[in-house]
mmCIF file of C-alpha atoms in Angstrom:
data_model
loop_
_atom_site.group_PDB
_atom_site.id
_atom_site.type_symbol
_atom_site.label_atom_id
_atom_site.label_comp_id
_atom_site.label_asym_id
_atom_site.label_seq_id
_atom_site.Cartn_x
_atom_site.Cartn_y
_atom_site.Cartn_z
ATOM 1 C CA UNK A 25 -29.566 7.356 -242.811
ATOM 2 C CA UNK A 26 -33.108 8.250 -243.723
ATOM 3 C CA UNK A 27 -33.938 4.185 -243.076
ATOM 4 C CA UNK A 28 -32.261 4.358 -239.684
ATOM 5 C CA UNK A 29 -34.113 7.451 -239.189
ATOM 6 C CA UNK A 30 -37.453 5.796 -239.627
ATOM 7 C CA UNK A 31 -36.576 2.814 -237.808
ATOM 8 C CA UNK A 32 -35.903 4.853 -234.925
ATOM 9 C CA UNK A 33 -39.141 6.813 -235.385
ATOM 10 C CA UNK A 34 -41.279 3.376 -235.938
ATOM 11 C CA UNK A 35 -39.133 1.544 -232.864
ATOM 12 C CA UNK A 36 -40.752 4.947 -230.490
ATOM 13 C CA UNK A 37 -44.046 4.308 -231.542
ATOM 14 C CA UNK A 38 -43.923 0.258 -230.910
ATOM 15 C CA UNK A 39 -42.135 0.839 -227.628
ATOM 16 C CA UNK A 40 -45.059 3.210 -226.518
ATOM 17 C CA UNK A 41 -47.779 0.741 -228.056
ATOM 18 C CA UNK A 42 -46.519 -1.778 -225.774
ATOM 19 C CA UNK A 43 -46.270 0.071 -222.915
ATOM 20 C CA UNK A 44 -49.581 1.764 -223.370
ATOM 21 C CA UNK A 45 -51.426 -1.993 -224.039
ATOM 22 C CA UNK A 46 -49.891 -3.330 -221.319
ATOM 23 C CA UNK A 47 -48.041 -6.467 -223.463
ATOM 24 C CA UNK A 48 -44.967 -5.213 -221.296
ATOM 25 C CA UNK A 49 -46.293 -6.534 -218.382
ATOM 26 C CA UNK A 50 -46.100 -10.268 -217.865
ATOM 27 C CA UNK A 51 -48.907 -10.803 -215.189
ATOM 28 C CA UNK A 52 -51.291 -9.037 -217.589
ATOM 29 C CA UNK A 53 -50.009 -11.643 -220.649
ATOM 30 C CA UNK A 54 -50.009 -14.433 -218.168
ATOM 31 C CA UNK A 55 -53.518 -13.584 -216.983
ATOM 32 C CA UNK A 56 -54.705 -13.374 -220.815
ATOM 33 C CA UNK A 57 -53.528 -17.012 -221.979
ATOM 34 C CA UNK A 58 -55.394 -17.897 -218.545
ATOM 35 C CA UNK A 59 -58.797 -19.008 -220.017
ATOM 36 C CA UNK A 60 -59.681 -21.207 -216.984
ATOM 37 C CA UNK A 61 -58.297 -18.975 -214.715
ATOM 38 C CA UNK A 62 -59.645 -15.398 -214.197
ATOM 39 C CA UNK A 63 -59.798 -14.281 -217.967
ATOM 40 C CA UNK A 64 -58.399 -10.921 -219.196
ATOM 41 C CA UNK A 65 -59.313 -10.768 -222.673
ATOM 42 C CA UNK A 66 -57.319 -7.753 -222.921
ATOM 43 C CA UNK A 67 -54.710 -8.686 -225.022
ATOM 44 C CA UNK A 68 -56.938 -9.695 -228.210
ATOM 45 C CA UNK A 69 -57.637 -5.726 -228.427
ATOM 46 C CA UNK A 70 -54.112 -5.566 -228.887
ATOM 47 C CA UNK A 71 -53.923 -7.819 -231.798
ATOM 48 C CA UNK A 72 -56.931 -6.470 -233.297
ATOM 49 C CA UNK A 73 -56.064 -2.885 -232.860
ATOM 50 C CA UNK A 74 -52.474 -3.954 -234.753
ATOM 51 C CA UNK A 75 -54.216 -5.504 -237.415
ATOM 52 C CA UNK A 76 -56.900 -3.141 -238.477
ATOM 53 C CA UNK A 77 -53.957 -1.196 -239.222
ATOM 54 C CA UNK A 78 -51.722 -3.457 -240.592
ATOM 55 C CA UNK A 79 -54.534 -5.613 -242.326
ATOM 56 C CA UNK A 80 -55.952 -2.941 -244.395
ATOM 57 C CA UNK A 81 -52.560 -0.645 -244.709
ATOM 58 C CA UNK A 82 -50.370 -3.577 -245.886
ATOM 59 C CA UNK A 83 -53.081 -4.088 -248.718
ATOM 60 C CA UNK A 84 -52.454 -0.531 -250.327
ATOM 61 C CA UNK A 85 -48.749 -0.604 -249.196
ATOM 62 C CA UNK A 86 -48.433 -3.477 -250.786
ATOM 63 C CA UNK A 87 -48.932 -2.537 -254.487
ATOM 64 C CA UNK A 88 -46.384 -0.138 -254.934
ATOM 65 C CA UNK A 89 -43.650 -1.429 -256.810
ATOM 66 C CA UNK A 90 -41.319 -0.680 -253.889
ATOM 67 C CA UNK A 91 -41.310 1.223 -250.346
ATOM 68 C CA UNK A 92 -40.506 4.853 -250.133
ATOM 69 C CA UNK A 93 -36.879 4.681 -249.601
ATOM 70 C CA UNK A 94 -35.653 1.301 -250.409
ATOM 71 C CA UNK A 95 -35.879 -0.433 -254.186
ATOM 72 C CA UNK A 96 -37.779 -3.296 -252.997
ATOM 73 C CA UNK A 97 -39.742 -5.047 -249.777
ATOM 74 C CA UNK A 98 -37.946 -7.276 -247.802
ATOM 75 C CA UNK A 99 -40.619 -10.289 -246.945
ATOM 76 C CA UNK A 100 -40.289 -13.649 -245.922
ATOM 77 C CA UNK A 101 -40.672 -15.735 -249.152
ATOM 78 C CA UNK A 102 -41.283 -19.770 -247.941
ATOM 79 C CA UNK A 103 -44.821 -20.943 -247.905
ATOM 80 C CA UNK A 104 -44.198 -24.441 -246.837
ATOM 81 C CA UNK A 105 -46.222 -25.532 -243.305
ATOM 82 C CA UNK A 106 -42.905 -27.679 -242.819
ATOM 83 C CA UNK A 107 -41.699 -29.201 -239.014
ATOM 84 C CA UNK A 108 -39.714 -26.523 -237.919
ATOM 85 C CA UNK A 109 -42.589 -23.553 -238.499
ATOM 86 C CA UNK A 110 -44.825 -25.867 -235.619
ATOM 87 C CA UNK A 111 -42.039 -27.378 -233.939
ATOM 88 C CA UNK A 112 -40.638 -23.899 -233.245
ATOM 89 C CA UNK A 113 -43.938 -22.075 -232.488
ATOM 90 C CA UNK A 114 -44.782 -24.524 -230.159
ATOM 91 C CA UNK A 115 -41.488 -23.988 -227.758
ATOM 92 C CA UNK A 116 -42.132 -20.141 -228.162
ATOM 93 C CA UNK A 117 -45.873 -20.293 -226.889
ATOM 94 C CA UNK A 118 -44.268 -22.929 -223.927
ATOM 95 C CA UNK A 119 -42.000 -19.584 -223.194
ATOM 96 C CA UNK A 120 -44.316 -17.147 -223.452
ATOM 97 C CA UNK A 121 -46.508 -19.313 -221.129
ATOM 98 C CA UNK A 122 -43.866 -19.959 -218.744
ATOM 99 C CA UNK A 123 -42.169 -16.398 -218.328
ATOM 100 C CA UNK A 124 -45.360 -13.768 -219.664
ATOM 101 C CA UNK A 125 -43.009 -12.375 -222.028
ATOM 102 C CA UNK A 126 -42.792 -12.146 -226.142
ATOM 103 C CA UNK A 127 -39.629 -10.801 -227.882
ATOM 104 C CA UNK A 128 -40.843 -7.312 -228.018
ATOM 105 C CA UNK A 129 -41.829 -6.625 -224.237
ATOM 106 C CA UNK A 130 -38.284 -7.741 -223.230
ATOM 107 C CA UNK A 131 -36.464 -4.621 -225.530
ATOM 108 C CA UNK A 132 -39.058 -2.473 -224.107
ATOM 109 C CA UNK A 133 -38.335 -3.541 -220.749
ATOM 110 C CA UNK A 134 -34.784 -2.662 -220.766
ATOM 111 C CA UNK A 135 -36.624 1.004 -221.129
ATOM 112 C CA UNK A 136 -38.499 0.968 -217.932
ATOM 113 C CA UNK A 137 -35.836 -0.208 -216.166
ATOM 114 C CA UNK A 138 -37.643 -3.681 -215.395
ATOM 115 C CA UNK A 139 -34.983 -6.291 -214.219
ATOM 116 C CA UNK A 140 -37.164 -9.080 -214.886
ATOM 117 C CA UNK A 141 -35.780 -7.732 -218.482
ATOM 118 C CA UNK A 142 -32.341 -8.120 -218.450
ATOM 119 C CA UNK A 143 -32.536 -11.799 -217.265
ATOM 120 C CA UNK A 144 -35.224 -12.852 -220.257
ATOM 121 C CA UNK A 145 -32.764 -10.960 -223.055
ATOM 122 C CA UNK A 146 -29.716 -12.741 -221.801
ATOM 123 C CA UNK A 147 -31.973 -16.206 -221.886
ATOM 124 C CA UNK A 148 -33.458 -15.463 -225.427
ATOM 125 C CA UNK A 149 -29.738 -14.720 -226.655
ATOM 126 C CA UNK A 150 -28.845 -18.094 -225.101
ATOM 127 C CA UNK A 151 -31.866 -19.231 -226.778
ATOM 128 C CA UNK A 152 -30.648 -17.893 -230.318
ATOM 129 C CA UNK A 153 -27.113 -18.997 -230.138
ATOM 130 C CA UNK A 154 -28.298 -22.276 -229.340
ATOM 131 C CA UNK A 155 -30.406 -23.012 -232.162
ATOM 132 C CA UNK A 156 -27.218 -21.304 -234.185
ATOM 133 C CA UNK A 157 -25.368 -24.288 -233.031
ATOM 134 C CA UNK A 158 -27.700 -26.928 -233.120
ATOM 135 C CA UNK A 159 -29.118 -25.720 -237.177
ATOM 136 C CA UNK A 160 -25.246 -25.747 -238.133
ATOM 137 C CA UNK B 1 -62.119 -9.677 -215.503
ATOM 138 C CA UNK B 2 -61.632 -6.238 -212.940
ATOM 139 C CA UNK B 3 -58.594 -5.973 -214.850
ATOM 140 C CA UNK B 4 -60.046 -5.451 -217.892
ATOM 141 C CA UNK B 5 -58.604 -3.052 -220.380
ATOM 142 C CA UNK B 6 -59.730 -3.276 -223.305
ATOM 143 C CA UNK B 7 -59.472 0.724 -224.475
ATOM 144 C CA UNK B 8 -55.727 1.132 -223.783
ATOM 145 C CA UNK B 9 -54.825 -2.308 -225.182
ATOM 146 C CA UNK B 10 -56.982 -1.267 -228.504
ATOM 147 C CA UNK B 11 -54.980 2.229 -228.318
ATOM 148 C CA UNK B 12 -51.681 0.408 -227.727
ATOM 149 C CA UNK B 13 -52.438 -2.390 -230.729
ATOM 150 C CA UNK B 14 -52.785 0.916 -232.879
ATOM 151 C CA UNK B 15 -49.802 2.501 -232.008
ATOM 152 C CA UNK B 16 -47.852 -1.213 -233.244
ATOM 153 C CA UNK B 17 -49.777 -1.562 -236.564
ATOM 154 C CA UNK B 18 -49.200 2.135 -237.170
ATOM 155 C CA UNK B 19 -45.637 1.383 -236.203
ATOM 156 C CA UNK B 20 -45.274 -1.679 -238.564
ATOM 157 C CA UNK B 21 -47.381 -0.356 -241.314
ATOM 158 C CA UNK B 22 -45.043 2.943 -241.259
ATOM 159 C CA UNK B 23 -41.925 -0.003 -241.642
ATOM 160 C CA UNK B 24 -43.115 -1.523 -244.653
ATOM 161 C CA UNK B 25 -44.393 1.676 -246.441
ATOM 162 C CA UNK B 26 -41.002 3.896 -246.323
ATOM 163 C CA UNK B 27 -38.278 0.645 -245.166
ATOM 164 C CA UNK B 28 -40.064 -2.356 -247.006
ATOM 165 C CA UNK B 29 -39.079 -3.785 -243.424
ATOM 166 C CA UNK B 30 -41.312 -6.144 -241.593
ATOM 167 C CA UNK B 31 -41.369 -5.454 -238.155
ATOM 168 C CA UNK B 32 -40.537 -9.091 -236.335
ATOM 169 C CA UNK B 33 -38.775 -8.182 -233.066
ATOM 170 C CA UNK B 34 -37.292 -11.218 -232.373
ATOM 171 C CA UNK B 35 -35.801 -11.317 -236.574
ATOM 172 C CA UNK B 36 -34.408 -8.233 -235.202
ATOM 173 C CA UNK B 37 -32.847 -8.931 -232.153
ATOM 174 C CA UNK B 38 -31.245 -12.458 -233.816
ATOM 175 C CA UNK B 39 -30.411 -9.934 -236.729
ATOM 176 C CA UNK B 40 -27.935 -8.136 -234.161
ATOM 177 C CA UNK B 41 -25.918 -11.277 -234.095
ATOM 178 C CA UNK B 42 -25.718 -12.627 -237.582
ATOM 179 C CA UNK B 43 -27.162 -10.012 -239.808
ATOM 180 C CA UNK B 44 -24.892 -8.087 -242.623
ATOM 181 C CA UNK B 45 -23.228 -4.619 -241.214
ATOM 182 C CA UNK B 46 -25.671 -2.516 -243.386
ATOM 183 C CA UNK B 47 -28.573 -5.124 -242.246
ATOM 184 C CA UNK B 48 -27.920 -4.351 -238.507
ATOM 185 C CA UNK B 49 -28.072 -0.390 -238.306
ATOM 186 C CA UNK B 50 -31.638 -0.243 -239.033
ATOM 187 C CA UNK B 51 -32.680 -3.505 -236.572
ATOM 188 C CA UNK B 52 -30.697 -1.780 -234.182
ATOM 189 C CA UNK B 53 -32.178 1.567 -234.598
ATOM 190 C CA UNK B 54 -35.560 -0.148 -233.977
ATOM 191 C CA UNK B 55 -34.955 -1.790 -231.365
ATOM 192 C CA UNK B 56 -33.429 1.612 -229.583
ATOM 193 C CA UNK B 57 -36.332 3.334 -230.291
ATOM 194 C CA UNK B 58 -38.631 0.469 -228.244
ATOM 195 C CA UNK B 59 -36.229 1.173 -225.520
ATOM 196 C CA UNK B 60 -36.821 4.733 -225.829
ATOM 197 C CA UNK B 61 -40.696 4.399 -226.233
ATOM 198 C CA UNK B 62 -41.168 2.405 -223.504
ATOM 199 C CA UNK B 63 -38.644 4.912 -221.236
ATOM 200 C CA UNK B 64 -40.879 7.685 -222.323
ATOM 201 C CA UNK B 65 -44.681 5.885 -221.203
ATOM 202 C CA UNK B 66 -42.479 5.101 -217.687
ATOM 203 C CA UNK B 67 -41.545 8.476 -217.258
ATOM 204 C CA UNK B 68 -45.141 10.153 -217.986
ATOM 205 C CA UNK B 69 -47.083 7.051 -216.596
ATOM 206 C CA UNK B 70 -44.819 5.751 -213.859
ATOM 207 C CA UNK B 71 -47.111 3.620 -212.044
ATOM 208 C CA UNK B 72 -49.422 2.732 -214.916
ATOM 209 C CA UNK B 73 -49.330 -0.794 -213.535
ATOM 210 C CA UNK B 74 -47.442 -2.652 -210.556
ATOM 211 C CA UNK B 75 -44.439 -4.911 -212.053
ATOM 212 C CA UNK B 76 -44.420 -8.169 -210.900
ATOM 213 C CA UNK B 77 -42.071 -9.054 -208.149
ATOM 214 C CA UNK B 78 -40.585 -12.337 -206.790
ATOM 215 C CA UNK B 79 -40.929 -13.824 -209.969
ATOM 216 C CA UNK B 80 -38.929 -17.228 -209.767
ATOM 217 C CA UNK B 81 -35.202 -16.479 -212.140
ATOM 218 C CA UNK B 82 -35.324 -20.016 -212.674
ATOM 219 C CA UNK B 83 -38.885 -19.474 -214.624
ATOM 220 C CA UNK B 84 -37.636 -16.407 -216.229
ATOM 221 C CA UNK B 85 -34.273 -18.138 -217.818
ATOM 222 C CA UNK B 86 -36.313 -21.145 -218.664
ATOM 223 C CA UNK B 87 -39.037 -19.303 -220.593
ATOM 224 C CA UNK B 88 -36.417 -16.937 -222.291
ATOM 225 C CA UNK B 89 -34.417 -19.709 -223.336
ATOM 226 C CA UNK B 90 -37.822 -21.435 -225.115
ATOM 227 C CA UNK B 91 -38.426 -17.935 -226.442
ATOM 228 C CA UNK B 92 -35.158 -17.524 -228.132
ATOM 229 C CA UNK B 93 -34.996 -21.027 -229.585
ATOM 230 C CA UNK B 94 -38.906 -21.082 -230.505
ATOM 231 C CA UNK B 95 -38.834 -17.841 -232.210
ATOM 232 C CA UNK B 96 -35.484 -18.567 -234.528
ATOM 233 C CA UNK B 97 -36.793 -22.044 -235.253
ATOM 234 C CA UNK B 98 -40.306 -20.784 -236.432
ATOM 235 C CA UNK B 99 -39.158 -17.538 -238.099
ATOM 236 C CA UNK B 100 -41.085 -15.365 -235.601
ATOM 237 C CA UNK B 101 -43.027 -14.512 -232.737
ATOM 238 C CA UNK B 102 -46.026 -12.370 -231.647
ATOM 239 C CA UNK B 103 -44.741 -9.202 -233.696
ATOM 240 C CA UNK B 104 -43.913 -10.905 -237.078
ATOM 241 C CA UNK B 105 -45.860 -13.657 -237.471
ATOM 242 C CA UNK B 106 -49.339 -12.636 -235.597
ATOM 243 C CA UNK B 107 -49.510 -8.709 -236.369
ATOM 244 C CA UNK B 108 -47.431 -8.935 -239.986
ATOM 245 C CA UNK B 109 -47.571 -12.303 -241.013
ATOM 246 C CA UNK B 110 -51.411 -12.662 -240.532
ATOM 247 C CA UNK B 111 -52.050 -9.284 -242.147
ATOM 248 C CA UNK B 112 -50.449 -10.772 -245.614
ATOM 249 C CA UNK B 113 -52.865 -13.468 -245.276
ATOM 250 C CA UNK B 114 -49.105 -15.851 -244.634
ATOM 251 C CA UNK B 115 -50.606 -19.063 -243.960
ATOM 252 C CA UNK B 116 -47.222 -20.169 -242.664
ATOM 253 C CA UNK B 117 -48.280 -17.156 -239.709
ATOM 254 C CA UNK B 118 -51.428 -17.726 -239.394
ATOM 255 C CA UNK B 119 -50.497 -21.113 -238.137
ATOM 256 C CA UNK B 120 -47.383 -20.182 -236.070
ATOM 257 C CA UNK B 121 -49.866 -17.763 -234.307
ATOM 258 C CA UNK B 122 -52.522 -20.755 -233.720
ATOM 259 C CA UNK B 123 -49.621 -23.210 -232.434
ATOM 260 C CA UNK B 124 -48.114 -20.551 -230.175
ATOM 261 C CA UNK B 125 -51.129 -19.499 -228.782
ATOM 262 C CA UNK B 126 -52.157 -22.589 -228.235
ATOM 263 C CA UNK B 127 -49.029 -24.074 -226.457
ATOM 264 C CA UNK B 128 -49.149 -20.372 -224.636
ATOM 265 C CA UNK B 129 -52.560 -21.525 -223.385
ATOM 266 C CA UNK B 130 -51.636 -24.873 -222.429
ATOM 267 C CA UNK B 131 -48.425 -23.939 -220.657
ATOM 268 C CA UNK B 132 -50.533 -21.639 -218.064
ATOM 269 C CA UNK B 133 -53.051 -24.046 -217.826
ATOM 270 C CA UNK B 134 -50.372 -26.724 -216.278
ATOM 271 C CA UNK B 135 -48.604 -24.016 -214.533
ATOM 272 C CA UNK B 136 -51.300 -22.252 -212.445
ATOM 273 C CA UNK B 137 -53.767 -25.066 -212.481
ATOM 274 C CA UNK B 138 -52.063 -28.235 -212.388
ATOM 275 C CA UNK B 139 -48.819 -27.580 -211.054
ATOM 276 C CA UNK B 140 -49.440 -24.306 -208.784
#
């Protein structure tokens, strides 16, 4: 419960983040990965804003021996640069590029009743069931 | 560069490292959206109450910035579906097969120093770059 709890409580504060940097909307994103175009640089305030926290905070956070209110942290454990990391990166940044939208602007979409929204999380869940099928 | 924002996009990139710091500190969670939303569909029972928790509270975020700042910006209209569906689809397939996407890899990954993120975020920014490029300058 108390994890749920937090989730909820961390989900808010992403949600608003997004909204608030203006990742949620795709002419703004679109506009950003524009460099020959007319440049927003906008967006690399958002990534360095996110990692001033998360660079220095996951440091300390880091060193306990586990987070507050599980036994241990959940990270992703594979170091390898292998085919599928650059492979798969690649076809997300073609998305991205295509539609102005990341994984996270789509949820928060659904919140501000954008209908742009509703068609991208039915293609990414096309998108995930495919490579379900394809991996298997 | 009229459109530049660069005080409410520093504000807003606070808000999603406090957000993801806050994960990791009391959950031990990383906070990868699109891990999350795959989670939904494949994850263990126990595994998906949390994701899911998350990813209602984004909903509810972003419902709370529309209701205070309705028109905080115009949302695009006449956007081709065709487009949309195409680039979702790439986004849903991308992100599974390279573990990640803006959230996880570029704001958590690169934070651990994850060289495997570091260069997911140089590859996807990249093609990101490139795609526009072709779209709005070659194509359009």
């Amino acid at each position: 419960m108390k994890l749920i709890a937090i989730a909820l409580f961390c989900g808010i504060l992403f949600g608003l983040g997004l909204s608030l940097s203006q990742m949620t909307n795709p002419e703004k994103v679109l506009n950003f990965l524009d460099i020959a175009g007319n440049w927003d640089p906008s967006l690399i305030f958002v990534m360095l804003g996110a990692l001033i926290v998360t660079f220095t905070g996951f440091k300390f956070v880091l060193k306990r021996p586990n987070p507050l209110f599980d036994h241990k942290f959940y990270l992703a454990t594979k170091t390898e640069i292998d085919k599928p990391l650059i492979i798969g990166a690649a076809i997300f940044g073609i998305g991205w590029g295509i539609a102005g939208y990341c994984p996270g602007p789509v949820v928060a979409g659904l919140g501000s009743g954008n209908v742009e929204a509703i068609i991208m999380l039915v293609a990414i869940y096309l998108g995930f069931f495919t490579h379900r099928m394809i991996s298997k | 560069m009229e459109n530049f924002t660069p005080y409410s996009a520093f504000s807003g990139g606070l808000l999603i490292g406090v957000s993801s710091l806050l994960l990791l500190l009391f959950n031990g969670r990383i906070a990868g959206i699109s891990g999350m939303m795959s989670g939904l569909i494949k994850a263990p029972r126990n595994e998906i109450y949390w994701r899911a928790a998350f990813l209602a509270g984004i909903v509810l975020g972003a419902f709370l910035f529309h209701q205070i700042k309705p028109d905080f910006y115009q949302s695009r209209i006449n956007f081709p579906i065709p487009l949309l569906t195409l680039g979702g689809f790439l986004v849903g397939f991308g992100t599974r097969m390279g573990n990640g996407c803006t959230s996880g890899h570029a704001v958590c990954g690169i934070a651990r120093l994850s060289l495997r993120s570091i260069v997911a975020t140089a590859v996807f920014m990249t093609t990101g770059f490139m795609t526009v490029f072709v779209v709005r300058h070659l194509i359009g």
